[in-house]
Amino acid sequence: MEITICRAADVALLDRYIGSAGATSFHARRFARQATGQSTYLVAWTEGRPVGHAEIRWNGCAAPEVRAARADCPEVNGLGVWPGELRSRGIGSALIRAAEDLARGRRRSVIGLGVAADNPRAAALYARLGYRPLTAYVDRWSYEDADGVAHECADPCTFLIKELSAGSDRPAVQTSKGPVQQIRVSGE
């Protein structure tokens, strides 16, 4: 497995293998935010195919409840692994650890992520990785479907944070199968 920072050429492959809800590509929107410096979009690859992604939003979570509790906390957003049969193989954990390493590289002392109330499996993973609850909030997002109809979504969530140490003796990224073959973070 390899984790890279998303390049313009990767967006079409992401859309092909990990589709977006609606008419517009959330991969393109995430890449556009990265191009302005607002975020870093990480992509996990296996055999030349994207199998996961996570966006680090350097300005933090937009939810007012989270901003009031910890405005200085970058957010790991949009963490996902596809297809589903690849879950529980360390890909999500590797993406989170890569995000943590990038945050440390920017001298950030904390990082966070949201977990939906109906996703106890993810909440258990985040707890194992050292994340603890900060505050409840409602994650609000929207998309336009293929027919041009706008959809507004609201998911009850908990924002979790992890204090980051300045350094670590562990390899930058590990998976359940051992160290990741390569991690490129060029552009950072």
Short mmCIF file of C-alpha atoms in Angstrom, two decimals:
data_model
loop_
_atom_site.label_atom_id
_atom_site.label_comp_id
_atom_site.label_asym_id
_atom_site.label_seq_id
_atom_site.Cartn_x
_atom_site.Cartn_y
_atom_site.Cartn_z
CA MET A 1 0.00 0.00 0.00
CA GLU A 2 1.08 3.55 -0.72
CA ILE A 3 -0.31 6.82 0.63
CA THR A 4 0.15 9.96 -1.44
CA ILE A 5 -1.07 13.51 -1.51
CA CYS A 6 -3.74 13.79 -4.19
CA ARG A 7 -2.63 15.12 -7.58
CA ALA A 8 -4.90 16.59 -10.27
CA ALA A 9 -4.56 13.41 -12.34
CA ASP A 10 -5.80 11.33 -9.38
CA VAL A 11 -9.26 12.94 -9.26
CA ALA A 12 -10.61 11.03 -12.29
CA LEU A 13 -9.35 7.72 -10.86
CA LEU A 14 -10.93 8.51 -7.50
CA ASP A 15 -14.24 9.26 -9.23
CA ARG A 16 -13.99 6.01 -11.17
CA TYR A 17 -13.21 3.74 -8.22
CA ILE A 18 -14.71 5.67 -5.27
CA GLY A 19 -17.74 7.50 -6.63
CA SER A 20 -19.31 10.65 -5.23
CA ALA A 21 -22.90 11.13 -4.17
CA GLY A 22 -24.60 13.51 -6.56
CA ALA A 23 -23.71 15.26 -9.75
CA THR A 24 -20.46 16.91 -8.66
CA SER A 25 -17.30 15.17 -7.54
CA PHE A 26 -16.45 15.56 -3.88
CA HIS A 27 -12.94 14.46 -4.86
CA ALA A 28 -12.67 17.51 -7.14
CA ARG A 29 -13.96 19.78 -4.35
CA ARG A 30 -11.42 18.34 -1.91
CA PHE A 31 -8.61 18.73 -4.44
CA ALA A 32 -9.69 22.35 -5.05
CA ARG A 33 -9.48 23.08 -1.30
CA GLN A 34 -6.01 21.50 -1.27
CA ALA A 35 -4.93 23.72 -4.18
CA THR A 36 -5.77 26.80 -2.08
CA GLY A 37 -3.87 25.49 0.97
CA GLN A 38 -7.01 24.92 3.06
CA SER A 39 -6.43 21.18 3.25
CA THR A 40 -4.31 18.19 2.29
CA TYR A 41 -6.08 15.33 0.52
CA LEU A 42 -4.49 11.93 1.17
CA VAL A 43 -5.13 8.91 -1.06
CA ALA A 44 -4.32 5.27 -0.24
CA TRP A 45 -3.37 3.09 -3.23
CA THR A 46 -3.07 -0.64 -3.77
CA GLU A 47 -1.81 -1.98 -7.11
CA GLY A 48 -2.35 1.39 -8.81
CA ARG A 49 -5.95 1.69 -7.63
CA PRO A 50 -7.27 4.16 -5.02
CA VAL A 51 -8.68 2.28 -2.03
CA GLY A 52 -9.10 5.04 0.54
CA HIS A 53 -8.89 8.75 1.25
CA ALA A 54 -8.85 11.33 4.03
CA GLU A 55 -8.79 15.12 3.89
CA ILE A 56 -6.98 17.14 6.55
CA ARG A 57 -8.77 20.47 6.93
CA TRP A 58 -6.13 22.71 8.42
CA ASN A 59 -8.63 25.35 9.60
CA GLY A 60 -10.58 22.72 11.54
CA CYS A 61 -14.15 21.56 11.66
CA ALA A 62 -16.74 24.10 10.48
CA ALA A 63 -19.35 23.12 13.11
CA PRO A 64 -19.81 25.98 15.60
CA GLU A 65 -19.90 23.56 18.56
CA VAL A 66 -16.47 22.19 17.63
CA ARG A 67 -14.99 25.62 16.87
CA ALA A 68 -16.16 26.87 20.27
CA ALA A 69 -14.57 23.90 22.03
CA ARG A 70 -11.27 23.73 20.09
CA ALA A 71 -10.83 26.17 17.20
CA ASP A 72 -7.11 25.36 16.75
CA CYS A 73 -7.70 21.70 15.90
CA PRO A 74 -7.20 20.49 12.30
CA GLU A 75 -9.83 17.96 11.23
CA VAL A 76 -9.44 14.61 9.47
CA ASN A 77 -12.54 14.66 7.26
CA GLY A 78 -14.03 12.28 4.73
CA LEU A 79 -12.09 9.21 5.86
CA GLY A 80 -13.16 6.25 3.77
CA VAL A 81 -11.99 2.86 2.50
CA TRP A 82 -13.48 1.18 -0.61
CA PRO A 83 -14.50 -1.36 -1.57
CA GLY A 84 -16.01 -2.49 1.73
CA GLU A 85 -14.16 -5.80 1.78
CA LEU A 86 -10.90 -3.86 2.27
CA ARG A 87 -12.09 -2.43 5.60
CA SER A 88 -10.47 -3.71 8.80
CA ARG A 89 -7.15 -4.24 7.02
CA GLY A 90 -5.35 -1.18 8.39
CA ILE A 91 -5.94 1.22 5.49
CA GLY A 92 -8.04 3.68 7.51
CA SER A 93 -5.58 3.51 10.40
CA ALA A 94 -2.70 4.18 8.00
CA LEU A 95 -4.49 7.23 6.58
CA ILE A 96 -5.13 8.57 10.09
CA ARG A 97 -1.49 8.05 11.10
CA ALA A 98 -0.30 9.77 7.92
CA ALA A 99 -2.59 12.71 8.75
CA GLU A 100 -1.19 12.81 12.29
CA ASP A 101 2.37 12.83 10.93
CA LEU A 102 1.57 15.73 8.58
CA ALA A 103 -0.02 17.64 11.47
CA ARG A 104 3.10 17.09 13.58
CA GLY A 105 5.16 18.33 10.64
CA ARG A 106 3.17 21.57 10.80
CA ARG A 107 3.83 21.76 14.54
CA ARG A 108 0.21 21.08 15.45
CA SER A 109 -0.29 19.69 18.94
CA VAL A 110 -3.73 18.19 18.39
CA ILE A 111 -5.82 16.67 15.60
CA GLY A 112 -9.47 15.65 15.53
CA LEU A 113 -12.18 13.91 13.58
CA GLY A 114 -15.91 13.42 13.72
CA VAL A 115 -17.71 10.12 14.09
CA ALA A 116 -21.40 9.62 13.38
CA ALA A 117 -23.56 8.42 16.25
CA ASP A 118 -24.60 5.39 14.17
CA ASN A 119 -21.00 4.23 13.53
CA PRO A 120 -19.80 2.43 16.69
CA ARG A 121 -17.24 0.40 14.72
CA ALA A 122 -15.41 3.57 13.63
CA ALA A 123 -15.72 5.02 17.15
CA ALA A 124 -14.02 1.90 18.54
CA LEU A 125 -11.17 2.23 16.01
CA TYR A 126 -10.63 5.89 16.88
CA ALA A 127 -10.58 5.06 20.62
CA ARG A 128 -7.93 2.37 19.98
CA LEU A 129 -5.86 5.00 18.13
CA GLY A 130 -6.02 7.34 21.15
CA TYR A 131 -8.86 9.69 20.24
CA ARG A 132 -11.19 10.92 22.99
CA PRO A 133 -14.54 12.75 22.86
CA LEU A 134 -14.51 16.55 22.82
CA THR A 135 -18.09 17.58 21.99
CA ALA A 136 -21.29 16.52 20.28
CA TYR A 137 -22.30 18.36 17.11
CA VAL A 138 -24.41 18.02 13.98
CA ASP A 139 -22.46 17.51 10.77
CA ARG A 140 -24.30 19.44 8.05
CA TRP A 141 -23.52 18.95 4.37
CA SER A 142 -25.23 19.17 1.03
CA TYR A 143 -25.01 17.80 -2.48
CA GLU A 144 -26.80 18.09 -5.79
CA ASP A 145 -28.04 14.85 -7.34
CA ALA A 146 -27.83 13.89 -11.02
CA ASP A 147 -31.25 15.52 -11.62
CA GLY A 148 -30.07 18.84 -10.19
CA VAL A 149 -32.02 18.50 -6.93
CA ALA A 150 -30.21 19.88 -3.87
CA HIS A 151 -30.10 17.69 -0.76
CA GLU A 152 -29.32 18.96 2.74
CA CYS A 153 -28.01 16.36 5.19
CA ALA A 154 -27.53 16.47 8.97
CA ASP A 155 -25.81 13.71 10.93
CA PRO A 156 -25.50 13.67 14.75
CA CYS A 157 -21.79 13.22 15.51
CA THR A 158 -19.16 13.40 18.22
CA PHE A 159 -15.91 15.26 17.57
CA LEU A 160 -12.90 13.35 18.89
CA ILE A 161 -9.41 14.71 19.48
CA LYS A 162 -5.94 13.31 19.99
CA GLU A 163 -3.03 15.14 21.54
CA LEU A 164 0.02 14.73 19.32
CA SER A 165 3.50 14.22 20.72
CA ALA A 166 6.38 16.05 19.08
CA GLY A 167 7.91 12.83 17.80
CA SER A 168 7.57 9.10 17.84
CA ASP A 169 9.77 6.03 17.64
CA ARG A 170 7.27 4.10 15.51
CA PRO A 171 7.50 3.98 11.72
CA ALA A 172 5.53 6.77 10.05
CA VAL A 173 2.72 4.44 9.03
CA GLN A 174 1.88 0.82 9.88
CA THR A 175 -0.85 -1.48 8.62
CA SER A 176 -2.03 -4.82 9.92
CA LYS A 177 0.21 -6.37 7.25
CA GLY A 178 3.31 -4.46 8.39
CA PRO A 179 4.90 -1.18 7.33
CA VAL A 180 3.48 0.65 4.37
CA GLN A 181 5.67 0.19 1.31
CA GLN A 182 5.85 3.88 0.53
CA ILE A 183 4.42 7.14 1.74
CA ARG A 184 4.99 10.21 -0.35
CA VAL A 185 4.03 13.54 1.02
CA SER A 186 5.60 15.69 -1.64
CA GLY A 187 4.20 19.17 -1.78
CA GLU A 188 4.11 19.58 1.99
#
